[in-house]
Coordinates of C-alpha atoms in Angstrom, one line a residue:
M103 CA 43.3 68.4 113.4
H104 CA 42.7 70.0 110.0
L105 CA 45.3 73.0 111.7
N106 CA 48.0 70.5 112.6
P107 CA 49.9 70.6 108.9
L108 CA 49.8 74.2 108.9
V109 CA 51.0 74.4 112.9
L110 CA 54.0 71.9 111.6
V111 CA 54.8 74.4 108.6
G112 CA 55.0 77.5 110.9
A113 CA 57.2 75.7 113.5
V114 CA 59.6 74.9 111.0
I115 CA 59.4 78.4 109.7
G116 CA 59.7 80.2 113.3
V117 CA 62.6 78.2 114.3
I118 CA 64.9 78.7 111.1
T119 CA 64.0 82.6 111.8
A120 CA 65.1 82.5 115.1
L121 CA 68.4 81.4 114.4
L122 CA 68.9 83.7 111.6
V123 CA 67.8 86.6 113.8
A124 CA 70.0 85.4 116.4
A125 CA 73.3 84.7 113.7
Y126 CA 72.4 88.1 112.4
A127 CA 72.6 89.5 115.9
A128 CA 75.5 87.8 116.5
V129 CA 77.8 89.6 113.8
K130 CA 78.7 92.8 114.6
D131 CA 77.5 95.2 112.0
K132 CA 80.3 97.6 112.0
K133 CA 80.5 99.7 108.4
T134 CA 83.6 101.1 108.8
A135 CA 85.4 97.8 110.1
M136 CA 83.4 96.1 106.8
G137 CA 84.9 98.4 104.5
F138 CA 81.3 100.0 103.6
E139 CA 82.2 103.5 104.5
R140 CA 80.2 105.8 102.1
N141 CA 81.3 109.2 101.4
M142 CA 78.7 109.9 98.0
E143 CA 75.1 109.8 98.7
D144 CA 73.2 107.3 96.5
G145 CA 71.0 110.1 94.5
E146 CA 74.2 112.2 93.6
I147 CA 75.6 109.0 92.1
M148 CA 72.3 108.3 90.3
R149 CA 72.4 111.9 89.0
R150 CA 76.1 111.7 87.8
L151 CA 75.4 108.3 86.0
A152 CA 72.0 110.0 84.7
R153 CA 74.4 112.3 82.8
Y154 CA 75.6 109.3 80.7
A155 CA 72.4 107.7 80.0
R156 CA 70.8 110.9 78.9
P157 CA 71.5 110.6 75.4
Y158 CA 70.1 107.4 75.2
L159 CA 66.5 108.1 76.8
S160 CA 64.7 107.2 73.7
K161 CA 65.9 104.0 73.8
F162 CA 65.1 103.3 77.5
L163 CA 61.6 103.9 77.0
I164 CA 61.3 101.5 74.2
V165 CA 62.8 99.3 76.6
G166 CA 60.0 100.3 79.1
V167 CA 57.2 99.5 76.7
L168 CA 58.5 96.1 75.9
M169 CA 58.7 95.6 79.6
L170 CA 55.3 96.0 79.8
F171 CA 54.6 93.1 77.4
S172 CA 56.5 90.9 79.7
I173 CA 54.8 92.2 83.1
A174 CA 51.1 91.5 81.4
Y175 CA 52.2 87.8 80.4
D176 CA 53.4 87.1 83.9
I177 CA 50.4 88.4 85.0
I178 CA 48.1 87.3 82.1
S179 CA 49.3 83.2 81.7
P180 CA 48.1 81.8 85.3
L181 CA 44.9 83.2 84.4
I182 CA 44.8 81.5 81.1
V183 CA 46.0 78.2 82.4
G184 CA 43.6 78.4 85.3
R185 CA 40.9 78.8 82.5
I186 CA 42.2 75.8 80.6
E187 CA 42.0 73.9 83.9
E188 CA 38.4 74.3 84.3
L189 CA 37.3 73.6 81.0
V190 CA 39.3 70.3 81.3
A191 CA 37.4 69.4 84.3
G192 CA 34.0 71.0 83.7
E193 CA 31.9 70.5 80.3
F194 CA 35.1 69.9 77.9
E195 CA 35.0 71.6 74.8
L196 CA 37.8 70.8 72.3
R197 CA 37.0 74.3 70.4
A198 CA 37.5 75.9 73.4
L199 CA 40.8 74.2 74.7
F200 CA 42.4 75.3 71.0
L201 CA 41.2 78.8 71.2
G202 CA 42.9 79.0 75.2
V203 CA 46.1 76.8 74.3
S204 CA 46.5 79.2 71.0
V205 CA 46.0 82.5 73.3
Y206 CA 48.3 81.3 75.6
A207 CA 50.9 80.6 73.3
G208 CA 50.1 84.2 71.3
V209 CA 51.2 85.4 74.5
L210 CA 54.3 83.7 75.2
V211 CA 55.8 83.9 72.1
F212 CA 54.9 87.9 72.0
S213 CA 56.4 88.0 75.6
M214 CA 59.7 86.2 74.4
G215 CA 59.8 88.6 71.6
S216 CA 59.8 91.5 73.6
T217 CA 61.9 90.1 76.0
Y218 CA 64.5 89.6 73.3
L219 CA 64.1 93.1 71.9
Q220 CA 64.7 94.0 75.4
A221 CA 67.9 92.7 76.1
V222 CA 69.6 93.4 72.8
I223 CA 68.5 97.1 73.3
L224 CA 69.9 97.0 76.9
Q225 CA 73.1 95.6 75.9
R226 CA 73.8 97.8 73.1
V227 CA 72.9 101.0 75.3
G228 CA 75.0 99.8 78.2
Q229 CA 77.7 98.9 76.5
R230 CA 77.9 102.4 74.8
I231 CA 77.2 104.2 78.4
I232 CA 80.5 102.1 79.9
S233 CA 82.4 102.9 76.9
D234 CA 81.6 106.8 77.5
L235 CA 82.6 106.3 81.3
R236 CA 85.6 104.2 80.8
E237 CA 86.9 106.4 78.3
D238 CA 86.4 109.4 80.4
L239 CA 87.6 107.9 83.3
F240 CA 90.9 106.8 81.0
S241 CA 91.5 110.7 79.8
H242 CA 91.0 112.0 83.4
I243 CA 93.5 109.6 84.2
E244 CA 95.6 111.2 81.6
S245 CA 95.4 114.7 83.0
L246 CA 96.8 113.9 86.1
A247 CA 100.2 114.8 87.4
H248 CA 102.5 112.6 87.8
E249 CA 103.0 113.6 91.6
Q250 CA 99.4 112.4 91.8
L251 CA 99.5 109.5 89.6
N252 CA 102.2 108.4 92.3
E253 CA 100.4 108.4 95.1
I254 CA 97.6 106.0 93.1
P255 CA 98.6 102.3 92.7
V256 CA 98.6 101.2 89.3
G257 CA 96.7 98.0 90.3
K258 CA 93.8 100.2 92.1
L259 CA 93.2 102.8 88.6
V260 CA 93.3 99.4 86.6
T261 CA 90.7 97.8 88.7
R262 CA 88.7 101.3 88.7
V263 CA 88.7 101.2 84.8
T264 CA 87.4 97.2 84.3
N265 CA 86.5 95.7 87.5
D266 CA 84.0 98.7 89.0
T267 CA 83.2 99.9 85.2
N268 CA 81.9 96.0 84.6
A269 CA 79.7 96.7 87.5
I270 CA 78.4 99.7 86.6
S271 CA 77.6 98.3 83.3
M272 CA 75.4 95.2 84.9
M273 CA 73.2 98.3 86.4
F274 CA 72.3 99.6 82.9
T275 CA 72.1 96.2 81.4
N276 CA 70.2 94.4 83.7
L277 CA 69.6 95.7 87.4
L278 CA 68.1 98.8 86.8
V279 CA 65.2 97.5 84.4
Q280 CA 64.7 93.8 86.2
L281 CA 64.2 95.8 89.9
T282 CA 61.7 98.1 88.3
K283 CA 59.9 95.0 86.1
N284 CA 60.1 92.8 89.3
S285 CA 58.3 95.9 91.5
F286 CA 55.5 95.9 88.7
V287 CA 55.2 92.3 88.5
I288 CA 54.9 92.0 92.3
L289 CA 52.1 94.4 92.4
G290 CA 50.1 93.6 89.6
I291 CA 50.4 89.8 90.8
L292 CA 48.9 90.8 94.3
V293 CA 46.0 92.4 92.8
A294 CA 45.3 90.1 90.5
M295 CA 45.3 87.5 93.2
L296 CA 43.1 89.7 95.5
C297 CA 40.6 89.6 92.4
L298 CA 40.5 86.3 92.4
N299 CA 40.2 84.9 95.6
Y300 CA 41.6 87.2 98.8
E301 CA 41.1 84.4 101.1
L302 CA 43.9 82.5 99.6
T303 CA 45.8 85.6 99.0
L304 CA 46.2 86.8 102.9
M305 CA 47.3 83.0 103.3
V306 CA 50.0 83.5 100.6
L307 CA 50.7 87.2 102.5
C308 CA 51.0 85.5 105.8
F309 CA 54.7 84.4 104.8
V310 CA 55.7 87.7 102.9
P311 CA 57.3 88.8 106.6
F312 CA 59.2 85.7 106.8
I313 CA 60.7 87.0 103.6
V314 CA 61.3 90.5 104.4
I315 CA 63.5 89.3 107.2
F316 CA 65.2 86.8 105.4
T317 CA 66.3 89.2 102.6
V318 CA 67.4 92.1 105.4
I319 CA 69.8 89.4 106.8
F320 CA 70.8 88.5 103.3
R321 CA 71.5 91.7 102.9
K322 CA 74.0 92.4 105.7
F323 CA 75.8 88.9 105.0
S324 CA 75.9 89.7 100.9
R325 CA 76.8 93.2 101.5
R326 CA 80.0 92.1 104.1
A327 CA 80.8 89.1 101.7
N328 CA 80.9 91.3 98.4
R329 CA 82.7 94.1 100.1
K330 CA 85.4 91.7 100.9
L331 CA 85.5 90.2 97.6
K332 CA 86.1 93.4 95.9
N333 CA 88.9 94.6 98.0
A334 CA 90.5 91.3 97.5
T335 CA 90.6 91.9 94.0
T336 CA 91.6 95.3 93.8
D337 CA 94.6 93.8 96.4
I338 CA 95.5 91.0 93.9
N339 CA 95.2 93.6 90.8
T340 CA 97.5 96.0 92.3
Y341 CA 100.0 93.2 93.7
L342 CA 100.1 92.0 90.0
S343 CA 100.5 94.9 88.5
E344 CA 103.7 95.9 90.7
N345 CA 105.7 93.0 90.6
L346 CA 104.8 91.8 87.3
S347 CA 106.4 95.3 86.1
G348 CA 109.8 94.4 88.2
I349 CA 109.5 90.6 88.0
K350 CA 113.6 90.9 86.5
V351 CA 114.5 92.5 89.9
T352 CA 112.6 89.5 91.7
Q353 CA 114.7 86.8 89.4
I354 CA 118.0 88.7 89.8
F355 CA 118.1 88.7 93.8
G356 CA 116.1 84.9 93.4
R357 CA 113.1 85.7 95.6
E358 CA 110.8 84.3 93.5
D359 CA 109.5 81.7 96.6
E360 CA 108.9 84.7 98.6
K361 CA 107.1 86.2 95.9
M362 CA 105.3 83.5 95.2
E363 CA 104.0 82.8 98.7
D364 CA 103.0 86.8 98.9
F365 CA 100.5 85.8 95.7
R366 CA 99.0 82.8 97.4
Q367 CA 97.9 84.1 100.6
K368 CA 96.5 86.8 98.4
S369 CA 95.2 84.3 96.1
Q370 CA 93.4 82.4 98.8
K371 CA 92.2 85.4 100.2
L372 CA 90.3 86.2 96.9
A373 CA 89.2 82.5 97.2
R374 CA 88.0 83.1 100.7
A375 CA 86.0 86.0 99.8
N376 CA 84.2 84.1 96.5
Q377 CA 83.2 81.3 99.1
E378 CA 82.0 83.4 101.6
Q379 CA 80.0 85.2 98.7
I380 CA 78.9 81.7 97.0
F381 CA 77.7 80.7 101.0
V382 CA 75.7 83.2 101.5
F383 CA 73.6 83.1 98.3
S384 CA 73.6 79.2 99.0
V385 CA 71.7 79.6 102.5
F386 CA 69.3 82.7 101.2
R387 CA 68.2 81.0 98.3
P388 CA 67.0 77.7 99.7
L389 CA 65.6 79.4 102.5
V390 CA 63.2 81.7 100.2
Y391 CA 62.4 78.4 98.0
M392 CA 61.5 76.8 101.1
L393 CA 59.2 79.4 101.8
Y394 CA 58.0 79.0 98.4
V395 CA 57.2 75.3 98.9
S396 CA 55.6 76.1 101.9
S397 CA 53.2 78.3 100.8
I398 CA 52.5 75.6 97.9
L399 CA 51.4 72.9 100.5
C400 CA 49.7 75.2 102.2
L401 CA 47.6 76.4 99.3
F402 CA 47.2 72.6 98.2
Y403 CA 45.9 71.6 101.7
L404 CA 43.5 74.7 102.2
G405 CA 43.1 74.6 98.7
G406 CA 41.9 71.1 98.7
M407 CA 40.2 70.9 101.2
G408 CA 37.9 74.0 100.3
Y409 CA 37.3 72.4 96.7
L410 CA 36.6 68.7 97.9
N411 CA 34.6 69.7 100.9
N412 CA 32.8 72.5 98.6
I413 CA 33.5 75.4 101.3
S414 CA 33.2 78.8 100.9
F415 CA 34.3 81.5 102.6
L416 CA 33.2 84.9 103.3
G417 CA 31.3 84.2 99.6
Q418 CA 34.3 83.3 98.3
T419 CA 34.3 79.7 96.4
I420 CA 37.1 77.8 95.5
S421 CA 37.6 75.8 92.4
S422 CA 40.1 73.5 90.8
G423 CA 40.9 76.8 88.3
T424 CA 41.8 79.0 91.1
I425 CA 44.2 76.5 92.9
V426 CA 45.9 75.7 89.6
T427 CA 45.8 79.5 88.9
F428 CA 47.1 80.6 92.3
Y429 CA 50.0 77.9 91.8
M430 CA 51.0 79.7 89.3
Y431 CA 50.7 83.1 91.1
I432 CA 52.9 81.9 93.9
S433 CA 55.8 80.8 91.6
K434 CA 55.8 84.2 89.7
F435 CA 55.3 86.1 93.2
F436 CA 58.1 84.6 95.2
T437 CA 61.1 84.4 92.3
P438 CA 60.7 88.2 91.9
I439 CA 61.1 88.7 95.4
Q440 CA 64.1 86.6 95.9
N441 CA 65.3 88.0 92.6
L442 CA 64.6 91.9 94.1
A443 CA 66.7 90.9 97.1
E444 CA 69.9 89.5 95.4
Q445 CA 69.3 92.7 92.6
F446 CA 69.3 94.9 95.2
N447 CA 72.2 93.8 96.6
W448 CA 74.1 94.2 93.4
L449 CA 72.7 97.6 93.0
Q450 CA 74.6 98.3 96.1
S451 CA 77.6 96.9 94.8
A452 CA 77.6 98.7 91.7
L453 CA 76.7 101.8 93.3
A454 CA 79.8 101.7 95.5
S455 CA 81.8 101.2 92.4
S456 CA 80.8 103.9 90.7
E457 CA 81.6 106.1 94.0
K458 CA 85.2 104.5 93.1
V459 CA 85.3 105.7 89.8
F460 CA 83.9 109.1 90.7
S461 CA 86.6 109.3 93.4
I462 CA 89.2 109.1 90.8
M463 CA 87.6 111.2 88.4
D464 CA 86.9 114.0 91.3
I465 CA 90.8 114.6 92.0
Q466 CA 91.6 117.9 90.3
P467 CA 94.7 117.9 88.2
K468 CA 97.2 120.2 89.2
L469 CA 98.6 121.1 85.7
V470 CA 95.8 122.7 84.1
D471 CA 95.7 125.8 81.7
A472 CA 95.1 129.2 82.9
P473 CA 91.7 131.0 81.5
D474 CA 94.2 133.4 80.1
A475 CA 96.0 131.0 78.3
I476 CA 97.9 131.7 75.1
E477 CA 99.6 129.4 72.6
L478 CA 103.3 129.3 71.6
T479 CA 103.6 129.6 68.1
D480 CA 107.0 130.5 66.8
V481 CA 109.2 128.6 69.6
K482 CA 112.9 129.2 70.1
G483 CA 113.4 127.2 73.3
E484 CA 114.8 129.2 75.8
I485 CA 114.6 127.9 79.0
E486 CA 114.4 129.9 82.2
F487 CA 113.7 128.6 86.2
R488 CA 113.6 131.6 88.9
D489 CA 113.9 130.8 92.4
V490 CA 112.0 127.5 91.8
W491 CA 111.2 125.3 95.2
F492 CA 109.8 122.1 94.9
S493 CA 108.7 119.1 97.4
Y494 CA 106.8 115.8 97.2
I495 CA 106.5 115.7 100.4
P496 CA 105.8 118.9 102.6
G497 CA 108.4 120.2 104.3
E498 CA 111.2 117.7 102.5
W499 CA 112.8 119.9 99.8
V500 CA 113.9 118.5 96.6
L501 CA 114.3 121.7 94.7
Q502 CA 115.3 124.9 97.0
G503 CA 115.6 127.9 95.1
V504 CA 116.8 126.9 91.7
S505 CA 117.7 129.7 89.0
F506 CA 119.4 129.5 85.7
H507 CA 118.7 130.6 82.4
V508 CA 119.5 128.3 78.9
N509 CA 119.5 130.0 75.9
P510 CA 117.9 128.3 72.4
R511 CA 120.8 125.7 70.7
Q512 CA 123.0 126.1 73.9
T513 CA 124.0 122.7 75.7
V514 CA 123.7 122.5 79.5
A515 CA 124.9 119.3 81.6
F516 CA 123.6 119.4 84.9
V517 CA 125.1 117.5 87.6
G518 CA 124.7 116.5 91.0
S519 CA 124.6 113.3 93.1
T520 CA 122.2 110.4 93.4
G521 CA 118.5 112.0 94.7
S522 CA 119.9 115.8 94.0
G523 CA 116.9 116.5 92.3
K524 CA 118.0 116.2 88.7
S525 CA 115.0 114.1 87.6
T526 CA 112.6 116.3 89.4
F527 CA 113.8 119.4 87.9
I528 CA 114.4 117.7 84.2
Q529 CA 110.3 116.9 84.6
H530 CA 109.5 120.9 85.4
L531 CA 110.8 121.6 82.0
N532 CA 108.2 120.5 79.8
G533 CA 105.3 120.6 82.3
L534 CA 105.0 117.4 83.8
L535 CA 105.8 119.1 87.2
A536 CA 104.6 122.1 88.7
P537 CA 107.0 124.0 91.5
T538 CA 105.8 124.5 94.7
S539 CA 107.2 128.1 94.4
G540 CA 108.8 130.0 91.7
T541 CA 108.3 130.4 88.0
V542 CA 110.0 128.1 85.1
L543 CA 109.8 129.8 81.4
F544 CA 109.7 129.0 78.5
D545 CA 110.2 131.2 75.8
G546 CA 109.5 133.7 78.3
E547 CA 106.5 132.4 79.2
D548 CA 105.1 131.1 82.7
I549 CA 104.4 127.6 81.4
H550 CA 101.9 127.0 83.6
R551 CA 100.1 130.0 82.5
S552 CA 99.7 129.2 78.9
K553 CA 98.7 126.1 76.8
A554 CA 102.7 125.3 76.6
A555 CA 102.0 123.4 79.4
T556 CA 100.0 120.4 78.5
R557 CA 100.7 121.1 74.5
D558 CA 103.4 122.7 72.8
V559 CA 105.8 122.5 75.1
R560 CA 105.5 119.1 75.4
F561 CA 105.3 119.0 71.5
Q562 CA 108.5 120.9 71.4
V563 CA 110.8 119.5 74.2
G564 CA 112.0 116.1 73.6
L565 CA 112.9 113.8 77.1
V566 CA 114.4 110.4 77.1
F567 CA 113.3 108.9 80.3
Q568 CA 116.6 107.4 82.7
Y569 CA 115.1 104.0 81.9
P570 CA 113.8 103.7 78.3
E571 CA 111.3 100.7 78.8
H572 CA 109.4 102.9 80.6
Q573 CA 108.6 104.8 76.8
L574 CA 108.5 101.6 74.9
F575 CA 105.3 100.2 75.2
E576 CA 104.3 99.5 71.4
E577 CA 104.0 96.1 69.4
T578 CA 107.3 97.1 67.1
V579 CA 110.3 99.0 67.3
Y580 CA 108.9 100.9 64.2
Q581 CA 105.8 101.9 66.1
D582 CA 107.8 103.1 69.1
I583 CA 110.1 105.1 66.8
A584 CA 107.0 106.7 64.8
F585 CA 104.8 107.1 68.3
G586 CA 105.7 110.7 68.8
P587 CA 105.7 111.7 65.1
K588 CA 102.1 110.5 64.4
N589 CA 100.6 113.2 67.0
A590 CA 102.5 116.0 64.6
R591 CA 99.4 115.8 62.2
L592 CA 101.9 114.7 59.4
S593 CA 101.2 112.2 56.5
T594 CA 101.8 108.6 56.6
E595 CA 104.9 108.8 53.9
E596 CA 106.4 111.8 56.2
V597 CA 105.8 110.1 59.4
D598 CA 107.6 107.3 57.5
A599 CA 111.0 109.7 56.3
R600 CA 111.1 111.1 60.1
V601 CA 111.2 107.4 61.7
R602 CA 113.9 105.9 59.2
E603 CA 116.1 109.4 59.7
A604 CA 115.5 109.4 63.6
A605 CA 116.7 105.3 63.0
R606 CA 119.7 106.3 61.3
F607 CA 120.7 109.3 63.7
A608 CA 120.3 107.2 66.8
G609 CA 122.3 104.0 65.1
V610 CA 119.4 101.8 65.3
D611 CA 119.3 99.4 62.4
E612 CA 116.2 99.1 60.2
S613 CA 116.2 95.4 60.4
L614 CA 115.1 95.7 63.7
F615 CA 111.8 97.4 62.9
E616 CA 109.5 94.5 62.8
R617 CA 110.8 93.1 66.2
S618 CA 109.5 93.6 69.6
P619 CA 111.0 96.2 72.4
L620 CA 110.6 93.8 74.6
E621 CA 113.5 91.4 73.2
L622 CA 116.3 93.8 72.4
S623 CA 118.9 94.4 74.8
G624 CA 119.1 97.6 77.3
G625 CA 121.6 99.5 75.3
Q626 CA 119.0 99.3 72.1
K627 CA 116.3 100.0 74.0
R628 CA 118.1 103.5 74.8
R629 CA 118.8 104.1 71.6
I630 CA 115.3 103.1 70.4
A631 CA 114.2 105.8 72.9
I632 CA 116.3 108.5 71.4
A633 CA 115.1 107.8 67.8
G634 CA 111.6 108.2 69.0
V635 CA 112.5 111.6 70.5
I636 CA 114.7 112.8 67.7
A637 CA 111.6 111.7 65.2
M638 CA 109.8 114.6 67.1
R639 CA 112.1 117.0 65.8
P640 CA 111.9 119.0 68.9
Q641 CA 113.5 122.5 69.9
V642 CA 114.6 121.0 73.3
L643 CA 116.3 117.9 73.6
I644 CA 116.7 116.5 77.4
L645 CA 118.6 113.5 77.9
D646 CA 118.2 111.8 81.7
E647 CA 121.7 110.0 82.3
P648 CA 122.1 110.4 78.7
T649 CA 125.2 108.0 78.4
A650 CA 123.1 104.8 80.6
G651 CA 123.3 101.7 78.5
L652 CA 125.1 103.2 75.2
D653 CA 129.2 102.5 74.2
P654 CA 131.0 105.2 73.6

């Protein structure tokens, strides 16, 4: 009869475990189908992330010391409360009570202060680390060639720079420290419970296998839900980036309803992914809480019987203070275990985000300076193509054996039908594209063997794109025109003089300087783009479709 309540608790836990195991077996664990395939080992990812954390090692050591104080509170505080309980239940002394309460309050305040300082330091260091990583990622994206950028949707790049780096930020500001702290708390509490009463400790440990089973099952479903959420977020970011930039076309053709339906489907997919993740957590947390409550019930039942009946087991007696101490220890024992399961899942998510970020950073730029690069000093503007071949897709040639020579100060027009490669070969002139074979010379030097490919030529070759809004992205017309000359290490007065001179040259009225380029007509945007290039005072001026959007 004494064992019936314990058998009932065990039966309930056993039935729930059997149902979870059946659900676990019913879901096929195909990582590729779940999108969980990984090409980079966790160790390699952590080593690469450690490079960003290394400059802040001293800060992490301070956090480690502060963490010891909060761990000490979790281990010591139940012992203090248990001692107070025995004091109240036994021979009461007011002075001893005040002393115990004061010690507890002091430990609590000190722990709270340590936790606060730890959080402040981690947030500051974590944000600096992520800023460094985000800046390196953005700088690397800027170094990629146009043909490489064309292969990656803009929305995916935005997701890498924002969402994925935020996931990595969580790892530095919270996950790693909390994982370490929870591991030490569990170990410390286990040792303290064994020293206090190993009979009750063995009772608590009977629940640990079920926690492990629940955690393994939770990891599988949580991983799948989290991967779906990430994929849905990337999809909707990519869709927004592509369609908001082309919303004028959507309006012209009256396709708002179709685009809205596409967006609604992607939004609902994201909502379902969020709901699935919330559902997984809403099942796991109550299950762990059920184990916690069950262990508390068993503690009160076994401990209460042992205390009331004055039963000793293997030479150990159970006091009221022991029951109170174990009650607090069980709470502090289950909480970090539950947190560990969830934090390990978020750690895997952060590692997956890190892999995506590093996959972008591992793309080798196709246009880089040669080791023996030289600088172009006295720039004249002589251009020569020697048997240049180029293709975006292997075997489908856009340029085939193009050869020509342009002298400085010579005006040349390139005419061809749509798709004949005019814009493609123009981008070869300032190193935006590299030929598949052949050579592009600038002042007699191969621009891909000199620093001219990335610096000198681009400073000296002014290019106005066919669609000028592609290069108008500053807040005002004045800032757009000043965008180029600001990079020429000029004083504010010199930049201003160039901007006003270029505006007069291109027919841009100064009354437009404080307006947004988005408010202007196509012809005005074209003039602003021309003024921006003229303000650079390049040796070579290239106009892609020069008459587009302009009056005579």
